[in-house]
PDB file of C-alpha atoms in Angstrom:
ATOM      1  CA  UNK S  29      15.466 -15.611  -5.968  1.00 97.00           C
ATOM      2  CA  UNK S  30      14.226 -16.371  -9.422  1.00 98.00           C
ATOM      3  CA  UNK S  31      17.093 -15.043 -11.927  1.00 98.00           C
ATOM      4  CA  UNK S  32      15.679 -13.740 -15.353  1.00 98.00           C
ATOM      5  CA  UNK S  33      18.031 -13.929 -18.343  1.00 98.00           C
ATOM      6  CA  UNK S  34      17.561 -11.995 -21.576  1.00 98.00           C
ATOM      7  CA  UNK S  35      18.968 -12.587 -24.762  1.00 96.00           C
ATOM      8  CA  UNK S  36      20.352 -11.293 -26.738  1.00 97.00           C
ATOM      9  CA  UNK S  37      21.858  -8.204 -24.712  1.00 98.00           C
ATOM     10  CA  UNK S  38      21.945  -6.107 -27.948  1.00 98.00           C
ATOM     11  CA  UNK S  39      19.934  -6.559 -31.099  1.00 97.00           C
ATOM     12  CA  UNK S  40      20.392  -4.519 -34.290  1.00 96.00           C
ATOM     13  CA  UNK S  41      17.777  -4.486 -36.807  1.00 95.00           C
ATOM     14  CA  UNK S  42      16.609  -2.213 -39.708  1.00 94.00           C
ATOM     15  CA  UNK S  43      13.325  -0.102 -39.602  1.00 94.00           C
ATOM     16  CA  UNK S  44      10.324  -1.963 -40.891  1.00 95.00           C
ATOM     17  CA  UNK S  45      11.924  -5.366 -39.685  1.00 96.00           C
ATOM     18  CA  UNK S  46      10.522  -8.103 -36.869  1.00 96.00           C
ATOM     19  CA  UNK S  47      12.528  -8.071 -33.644  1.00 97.00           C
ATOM     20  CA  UNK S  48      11.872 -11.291 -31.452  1.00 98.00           C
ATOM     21  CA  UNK S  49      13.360 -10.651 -27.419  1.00 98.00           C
ATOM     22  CA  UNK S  50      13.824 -13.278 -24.711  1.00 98.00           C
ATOM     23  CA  UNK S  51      13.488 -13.959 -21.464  1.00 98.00           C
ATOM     24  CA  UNK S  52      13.896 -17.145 -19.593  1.00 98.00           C
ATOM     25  CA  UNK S  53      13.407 -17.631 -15.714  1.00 98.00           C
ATOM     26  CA  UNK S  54      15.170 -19.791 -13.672  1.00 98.00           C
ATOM     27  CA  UNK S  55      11.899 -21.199 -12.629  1.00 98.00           C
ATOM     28  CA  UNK S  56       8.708 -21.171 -13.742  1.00 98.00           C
ATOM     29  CA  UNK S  57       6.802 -17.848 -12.905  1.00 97.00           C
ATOM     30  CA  UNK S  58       3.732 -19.234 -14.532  1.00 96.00           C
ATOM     31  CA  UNK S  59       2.198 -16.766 -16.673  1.00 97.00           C
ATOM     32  CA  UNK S  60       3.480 -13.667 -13.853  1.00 97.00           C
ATOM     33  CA  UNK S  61       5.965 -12.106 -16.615  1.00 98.00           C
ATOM     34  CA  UNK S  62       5.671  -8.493 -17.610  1.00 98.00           C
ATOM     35  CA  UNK S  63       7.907  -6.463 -20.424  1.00 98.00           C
ATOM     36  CA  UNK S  64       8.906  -2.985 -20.380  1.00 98.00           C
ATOM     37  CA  UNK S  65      10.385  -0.318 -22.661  1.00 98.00           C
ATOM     38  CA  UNK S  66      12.812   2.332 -21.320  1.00 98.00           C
ATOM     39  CA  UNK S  67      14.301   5.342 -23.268  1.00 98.00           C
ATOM     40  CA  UNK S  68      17.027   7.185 -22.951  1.00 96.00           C
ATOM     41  CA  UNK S  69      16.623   9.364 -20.038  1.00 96.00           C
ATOM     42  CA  UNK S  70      13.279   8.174 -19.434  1.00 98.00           C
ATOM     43  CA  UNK S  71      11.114   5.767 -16.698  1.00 98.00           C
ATOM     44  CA  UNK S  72      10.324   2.698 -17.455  1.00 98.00           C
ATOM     45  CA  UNK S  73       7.173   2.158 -19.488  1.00 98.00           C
ATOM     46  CA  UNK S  74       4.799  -1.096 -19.071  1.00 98.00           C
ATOM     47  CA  UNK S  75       4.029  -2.655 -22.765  1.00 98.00           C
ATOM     48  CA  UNK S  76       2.947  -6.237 -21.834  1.00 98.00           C
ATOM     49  CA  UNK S  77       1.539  -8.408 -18.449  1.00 98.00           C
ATOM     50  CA  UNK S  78       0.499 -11.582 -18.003  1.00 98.00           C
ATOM     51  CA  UNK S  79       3.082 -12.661 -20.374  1.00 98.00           C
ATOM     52  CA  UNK S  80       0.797 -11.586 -23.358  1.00 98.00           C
ATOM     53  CA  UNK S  81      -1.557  -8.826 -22.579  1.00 98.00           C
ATOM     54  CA  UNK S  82      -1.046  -5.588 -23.930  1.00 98.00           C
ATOM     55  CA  UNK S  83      -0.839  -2.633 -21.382  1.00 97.00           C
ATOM     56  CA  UNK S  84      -3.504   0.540 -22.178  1.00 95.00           C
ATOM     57  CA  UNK S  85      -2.011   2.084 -25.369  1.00 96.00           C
ATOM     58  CA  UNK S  86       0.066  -0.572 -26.726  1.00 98.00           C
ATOM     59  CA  UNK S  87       0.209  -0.594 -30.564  1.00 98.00           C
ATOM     60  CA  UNK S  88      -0.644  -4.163 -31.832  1.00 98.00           C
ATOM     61  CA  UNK S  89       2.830  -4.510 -33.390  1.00 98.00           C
ATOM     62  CA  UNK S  90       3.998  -5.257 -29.690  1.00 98.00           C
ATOM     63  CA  UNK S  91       3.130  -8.844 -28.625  1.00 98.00           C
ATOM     64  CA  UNK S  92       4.236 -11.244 -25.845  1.00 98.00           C
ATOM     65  CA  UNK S  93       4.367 -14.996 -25.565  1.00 98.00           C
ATOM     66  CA  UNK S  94       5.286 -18.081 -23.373  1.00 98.00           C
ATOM     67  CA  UNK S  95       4.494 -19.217 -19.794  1.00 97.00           C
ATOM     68  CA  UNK S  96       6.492 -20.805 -17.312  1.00 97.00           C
ATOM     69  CA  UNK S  97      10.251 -20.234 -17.958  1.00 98.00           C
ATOM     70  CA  UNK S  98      10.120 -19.125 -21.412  1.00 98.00           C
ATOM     71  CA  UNK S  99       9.253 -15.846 -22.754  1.00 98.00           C
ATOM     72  CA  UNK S 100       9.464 -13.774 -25.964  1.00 98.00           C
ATOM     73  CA  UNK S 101       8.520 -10.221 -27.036  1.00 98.00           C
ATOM     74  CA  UNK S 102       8.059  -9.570 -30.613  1.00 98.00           C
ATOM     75  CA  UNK S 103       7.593  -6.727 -32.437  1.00 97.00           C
ATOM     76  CA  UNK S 104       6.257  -7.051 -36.094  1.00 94.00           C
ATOM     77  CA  UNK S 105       7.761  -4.038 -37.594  1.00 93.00           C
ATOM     78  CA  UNK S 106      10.150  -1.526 -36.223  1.00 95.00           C
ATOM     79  CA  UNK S 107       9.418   1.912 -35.852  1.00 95.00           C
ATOM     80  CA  UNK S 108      11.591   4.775 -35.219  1.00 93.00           C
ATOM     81  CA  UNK S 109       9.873   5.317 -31.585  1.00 95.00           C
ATOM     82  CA  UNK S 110      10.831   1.362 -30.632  1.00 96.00           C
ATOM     83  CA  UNK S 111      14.609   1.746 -30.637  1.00 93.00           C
ATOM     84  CA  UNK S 112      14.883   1.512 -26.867  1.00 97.00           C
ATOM     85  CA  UNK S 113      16.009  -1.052 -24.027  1.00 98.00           C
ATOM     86  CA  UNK S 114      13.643  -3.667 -23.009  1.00 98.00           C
ATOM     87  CA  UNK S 115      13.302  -5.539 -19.944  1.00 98.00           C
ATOM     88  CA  UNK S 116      11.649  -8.297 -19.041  1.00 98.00           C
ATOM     89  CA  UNK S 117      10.365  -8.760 -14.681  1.00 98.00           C
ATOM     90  CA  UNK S 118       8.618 -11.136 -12.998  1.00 98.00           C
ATOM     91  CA  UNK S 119       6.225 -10.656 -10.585  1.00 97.00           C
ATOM     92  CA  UNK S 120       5.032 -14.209  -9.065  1.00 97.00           C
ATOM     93  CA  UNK S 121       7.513 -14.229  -6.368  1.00 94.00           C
ATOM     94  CA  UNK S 122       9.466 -12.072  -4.014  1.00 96.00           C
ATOM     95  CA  UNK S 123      11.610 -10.444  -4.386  1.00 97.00           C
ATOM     96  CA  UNK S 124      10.383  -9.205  -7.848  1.00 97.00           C
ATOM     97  CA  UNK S 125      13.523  -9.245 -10.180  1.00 98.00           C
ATOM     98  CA  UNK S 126      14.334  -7.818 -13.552  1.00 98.00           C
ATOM     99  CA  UNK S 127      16.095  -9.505 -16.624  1.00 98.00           C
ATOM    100  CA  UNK S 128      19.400  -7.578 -17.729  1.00 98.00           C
ATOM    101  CA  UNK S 129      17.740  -5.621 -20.820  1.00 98.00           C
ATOM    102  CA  UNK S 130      17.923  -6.255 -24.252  1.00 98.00           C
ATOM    103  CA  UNK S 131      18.816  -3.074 -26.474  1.00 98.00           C
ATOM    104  CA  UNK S 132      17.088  -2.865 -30.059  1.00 97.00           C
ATOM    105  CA  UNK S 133      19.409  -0.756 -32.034  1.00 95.00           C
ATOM    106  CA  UNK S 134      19.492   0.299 -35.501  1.00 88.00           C
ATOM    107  CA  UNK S 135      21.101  -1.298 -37.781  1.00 88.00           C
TER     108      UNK S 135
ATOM    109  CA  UNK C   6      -4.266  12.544 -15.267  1.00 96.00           C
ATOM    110  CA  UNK C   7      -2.791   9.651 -13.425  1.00 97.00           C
ATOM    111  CA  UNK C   8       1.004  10.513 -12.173  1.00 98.00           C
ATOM    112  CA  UNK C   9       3.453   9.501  -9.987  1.00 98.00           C
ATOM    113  CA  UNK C  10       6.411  12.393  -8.614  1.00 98.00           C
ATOM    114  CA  UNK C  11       9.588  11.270  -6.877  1.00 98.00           C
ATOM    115  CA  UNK C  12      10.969  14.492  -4.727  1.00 98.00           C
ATOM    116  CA  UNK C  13      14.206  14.107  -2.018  1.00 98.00           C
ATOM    117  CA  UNK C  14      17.039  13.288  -3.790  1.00 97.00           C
ATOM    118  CA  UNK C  15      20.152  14.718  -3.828  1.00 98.00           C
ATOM    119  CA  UNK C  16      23.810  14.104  -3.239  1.00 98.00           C
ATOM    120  CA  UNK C  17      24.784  12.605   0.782  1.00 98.00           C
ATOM    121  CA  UNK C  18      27.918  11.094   2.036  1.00 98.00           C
ATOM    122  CA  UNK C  19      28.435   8.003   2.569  1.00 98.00           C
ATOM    123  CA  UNK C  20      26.850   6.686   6.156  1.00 98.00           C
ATOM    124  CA  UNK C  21      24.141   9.503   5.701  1.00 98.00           C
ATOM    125  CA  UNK C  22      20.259   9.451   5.362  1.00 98.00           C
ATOM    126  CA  UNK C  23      17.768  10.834   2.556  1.00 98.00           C
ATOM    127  CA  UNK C  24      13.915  10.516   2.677  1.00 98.00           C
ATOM    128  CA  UNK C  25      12.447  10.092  -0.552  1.00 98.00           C
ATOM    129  CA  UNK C  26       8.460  10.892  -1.270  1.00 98.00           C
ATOM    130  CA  UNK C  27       6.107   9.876  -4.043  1.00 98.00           C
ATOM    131  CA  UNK C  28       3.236  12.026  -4.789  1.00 98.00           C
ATOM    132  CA  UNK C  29       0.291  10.281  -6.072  1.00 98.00           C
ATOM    133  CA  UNK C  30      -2.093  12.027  -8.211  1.00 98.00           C
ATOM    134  CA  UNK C  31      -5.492  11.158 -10.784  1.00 98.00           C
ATOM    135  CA  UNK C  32      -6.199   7.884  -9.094  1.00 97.00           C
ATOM    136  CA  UNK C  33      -7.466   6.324  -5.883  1.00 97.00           C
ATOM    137  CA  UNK C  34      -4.026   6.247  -4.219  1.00 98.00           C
ATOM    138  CA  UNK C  35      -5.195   3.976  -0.710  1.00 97.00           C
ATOM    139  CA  UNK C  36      -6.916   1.579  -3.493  1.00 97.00           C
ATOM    140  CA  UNK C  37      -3.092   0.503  -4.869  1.00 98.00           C
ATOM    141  CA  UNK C  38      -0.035  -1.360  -3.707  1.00 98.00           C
ATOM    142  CA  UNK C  39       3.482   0.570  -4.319  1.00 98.00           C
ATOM    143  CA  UNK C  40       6.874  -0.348  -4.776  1.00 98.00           C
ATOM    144  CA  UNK C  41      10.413   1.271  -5.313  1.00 98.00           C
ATOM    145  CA  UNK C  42      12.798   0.595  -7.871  1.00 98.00           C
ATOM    146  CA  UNK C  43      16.027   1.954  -8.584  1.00 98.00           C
ATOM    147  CA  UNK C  44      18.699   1.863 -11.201  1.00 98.00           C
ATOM    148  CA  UNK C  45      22.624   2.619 -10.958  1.00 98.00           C
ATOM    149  CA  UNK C  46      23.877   4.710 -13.633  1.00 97.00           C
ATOM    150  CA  UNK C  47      23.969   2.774 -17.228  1.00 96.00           C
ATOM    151  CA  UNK C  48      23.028  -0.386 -15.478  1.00 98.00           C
ATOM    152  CA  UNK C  49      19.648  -2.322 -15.087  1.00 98.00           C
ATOM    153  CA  UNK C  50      16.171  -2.409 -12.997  1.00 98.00           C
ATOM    154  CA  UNK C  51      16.390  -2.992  -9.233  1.00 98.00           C
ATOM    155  CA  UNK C  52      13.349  -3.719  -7.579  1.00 98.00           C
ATOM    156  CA  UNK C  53      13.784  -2.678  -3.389  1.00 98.00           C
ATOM    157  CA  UNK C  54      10.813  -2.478  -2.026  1.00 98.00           C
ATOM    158  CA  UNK C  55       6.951  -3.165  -1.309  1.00 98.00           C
ATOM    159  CA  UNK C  56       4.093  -2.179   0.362  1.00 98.00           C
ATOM    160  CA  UNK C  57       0.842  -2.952   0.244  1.00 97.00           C
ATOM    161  CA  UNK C  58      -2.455  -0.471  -0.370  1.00 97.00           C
ATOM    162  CA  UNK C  59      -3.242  -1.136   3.669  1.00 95.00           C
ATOM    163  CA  UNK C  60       0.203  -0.923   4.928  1.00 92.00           C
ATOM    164  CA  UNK C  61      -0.138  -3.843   6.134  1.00 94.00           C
ATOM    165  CA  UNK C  62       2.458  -6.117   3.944  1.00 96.00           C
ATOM    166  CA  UNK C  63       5.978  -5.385   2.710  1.00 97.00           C
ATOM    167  CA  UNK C  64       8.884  -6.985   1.289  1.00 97.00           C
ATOM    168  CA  UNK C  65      12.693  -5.736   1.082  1.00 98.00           C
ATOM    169  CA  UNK C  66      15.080  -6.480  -1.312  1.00 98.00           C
ATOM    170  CA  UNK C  67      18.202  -8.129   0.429  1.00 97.00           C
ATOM    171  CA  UNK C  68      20.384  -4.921  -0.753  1.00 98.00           C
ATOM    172  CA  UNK C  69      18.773  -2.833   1.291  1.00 98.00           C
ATOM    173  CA  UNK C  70      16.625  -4.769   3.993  1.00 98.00           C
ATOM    174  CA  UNK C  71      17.534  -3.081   7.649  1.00 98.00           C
ATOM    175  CA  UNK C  72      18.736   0.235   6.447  1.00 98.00           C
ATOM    176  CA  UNK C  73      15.753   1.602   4.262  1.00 98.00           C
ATOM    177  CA  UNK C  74      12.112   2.174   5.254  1.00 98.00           C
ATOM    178  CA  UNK C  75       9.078   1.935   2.947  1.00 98.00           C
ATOM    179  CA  UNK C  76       5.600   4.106   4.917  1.00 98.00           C
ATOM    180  CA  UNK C  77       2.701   5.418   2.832  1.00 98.00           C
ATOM    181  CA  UNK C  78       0.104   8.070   4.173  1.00 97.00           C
ATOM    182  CA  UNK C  79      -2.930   7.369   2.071  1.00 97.00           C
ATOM    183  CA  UNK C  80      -4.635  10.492   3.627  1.00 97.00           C
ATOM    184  CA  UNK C  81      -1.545  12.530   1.646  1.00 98.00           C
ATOM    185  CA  UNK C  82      -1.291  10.143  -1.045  1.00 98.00           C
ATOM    186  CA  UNK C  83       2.203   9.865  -0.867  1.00 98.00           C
ATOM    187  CA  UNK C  84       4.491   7.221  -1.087  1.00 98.00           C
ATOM    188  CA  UNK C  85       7.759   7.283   1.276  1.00 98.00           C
ATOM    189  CA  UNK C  86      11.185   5.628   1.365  1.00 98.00           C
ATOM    190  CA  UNK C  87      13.768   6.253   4.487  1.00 98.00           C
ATOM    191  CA  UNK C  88      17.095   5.515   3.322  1.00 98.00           C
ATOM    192  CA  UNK C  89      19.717   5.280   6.484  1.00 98.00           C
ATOM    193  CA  UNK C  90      22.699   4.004   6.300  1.00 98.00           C
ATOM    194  CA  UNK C  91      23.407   4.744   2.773  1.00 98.00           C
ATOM    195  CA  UNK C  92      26.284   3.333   0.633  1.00 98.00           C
ATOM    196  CA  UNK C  93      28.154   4.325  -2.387  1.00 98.00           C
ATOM    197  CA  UNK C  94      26.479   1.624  -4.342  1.00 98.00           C
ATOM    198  CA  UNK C  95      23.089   3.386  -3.532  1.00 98.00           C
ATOM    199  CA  UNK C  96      23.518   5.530  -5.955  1.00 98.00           C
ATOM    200  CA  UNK C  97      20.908   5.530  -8.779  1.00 98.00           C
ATOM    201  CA  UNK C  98      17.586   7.139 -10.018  1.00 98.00           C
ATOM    202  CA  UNK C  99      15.090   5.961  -7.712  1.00 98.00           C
ATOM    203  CA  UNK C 100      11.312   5.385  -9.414  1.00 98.00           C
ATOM    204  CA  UNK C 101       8.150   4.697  -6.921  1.00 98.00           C
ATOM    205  CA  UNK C 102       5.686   2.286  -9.652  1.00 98.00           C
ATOM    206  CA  UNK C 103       2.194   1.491  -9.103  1.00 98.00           C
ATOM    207  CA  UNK C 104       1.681  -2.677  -8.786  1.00 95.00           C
ATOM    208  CA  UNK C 105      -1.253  -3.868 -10.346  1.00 86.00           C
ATOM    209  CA  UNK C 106      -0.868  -6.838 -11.956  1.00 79.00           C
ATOM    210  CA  UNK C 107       2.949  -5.904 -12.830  1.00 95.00           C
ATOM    211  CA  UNK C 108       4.018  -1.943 -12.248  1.00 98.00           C
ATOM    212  CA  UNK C 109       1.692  -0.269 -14.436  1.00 97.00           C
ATOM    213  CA  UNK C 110       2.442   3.341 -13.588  1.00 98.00           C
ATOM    214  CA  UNK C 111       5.943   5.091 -13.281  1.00 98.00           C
ATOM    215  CA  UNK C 112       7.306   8.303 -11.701  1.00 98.00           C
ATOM    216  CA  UNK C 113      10.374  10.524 -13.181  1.00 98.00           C
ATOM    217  CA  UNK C 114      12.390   9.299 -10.739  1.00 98.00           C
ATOM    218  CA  UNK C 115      15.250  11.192  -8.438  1.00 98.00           C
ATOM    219  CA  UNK C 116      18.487  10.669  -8.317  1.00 98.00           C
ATOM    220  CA  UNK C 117      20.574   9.623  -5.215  1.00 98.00           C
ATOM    221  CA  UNK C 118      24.237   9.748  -5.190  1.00 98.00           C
ATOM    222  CA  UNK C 119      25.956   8.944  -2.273  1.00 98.00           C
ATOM    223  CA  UNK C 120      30.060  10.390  -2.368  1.00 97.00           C
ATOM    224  CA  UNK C 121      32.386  11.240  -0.414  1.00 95.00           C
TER     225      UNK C 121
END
């Protein structure tokens, strides 16, 4: 089973401010690396595949990077609506696993 | 509108069984492979299950290969999961997701708790 660690678990940052996320795999899942944002109470919601392509309705301020066992989300300025846990998944081998979440908070 | 709705949870004792459905709706449903995921209260994203847009191919988490069941009737567009068997630690919100390319589509969800 490939394990996926994010770091860090929490991260506080002000509105307006860059937030960089990662995820490492315990073996390389090639470019197979998705993100997704989850709010309180809600489902999961794809933002990124393919390690760096945005999902349909993505605002350009939410961008992925990396490939093999290295991974990062970044997003440029914090809004008000991104305040939410993120997770990072892989999907290159079974069984598909999750990373732990980070949580953007406000600072 | 393309949508995904979990119905068939509810609260079972321990040892019991709950079938869980996922209506499909706004896309070509028999076109798409499906999965389950679940998540425990305040924790993270489980994925349990597979099955491909044929029916042909699955895959099991180990948590919960030999006691639950993943089916699809494309001529209902719907999305099943028999849970037997169930445990205490089966509790959680359980999502059906859409796979293409990574799970691109989401239900609600429905919870499952399993007490005594």
């Amino acid at each position: 089973e490939i394990v996926m660690t994010q770091s860090p678990a929490t991260l506080s940052v002000s509105s307006g401010e860059r937030a960089t996320l990662s995820c490492r795999a315990s073996q390389t899942v090639s470019m197979n690396l998705a993100w997704y944002q989850q709010k309180p109470g809600q489902a999961p919601r794809l933002l990124i595949f393919s390690a760096s392509t945005r999902a349909t309705g993505i605002p350009a301020r939410f961008s992925g990077g990396g490939s093999g066992t290295e991974f990062t989300l970044t997003i440029s300025s914090l809004q008000s609506e991104d305040f939410a846990v993120y997770y990072c998944q892989q999907y290159y081998n079974w069984p598909r696993t999750f990373g732990q979440g980070t949580k953007v908070e406000i600072k | 509108e393309v949508q995904l709705v979990e119905s068939g949870g509810g609260l079972v004792q321990p040892g019991g069984s709950l079938r869980l459905s996922c209506a499909a709706s706004g896309f070509n449903f028999p076109n798409y492979d499906m999965n389950w995921v679940r998540q425990a209260p305040g924790k993270g994203l489980e994925w349990i299950s597979y099955l491909r847009n044929d029916g042909n191919s699955l895959y099991y988490a180990d948590s919960v290969r030999g006691r639950f069941t993943i089916t699809r009737d494309n001529s209902k567009n719907t999305l099943y999961l028999q849970m037997n068997s169930l445990r205490v630690e089966d509790t959680a919100v359980y999502y059906c997701a859409r796979s293409w390319r990574a799970f691109d589509v989401w239900g609600q969800g429905t919870m499952v708790t399993v007490s005594s």
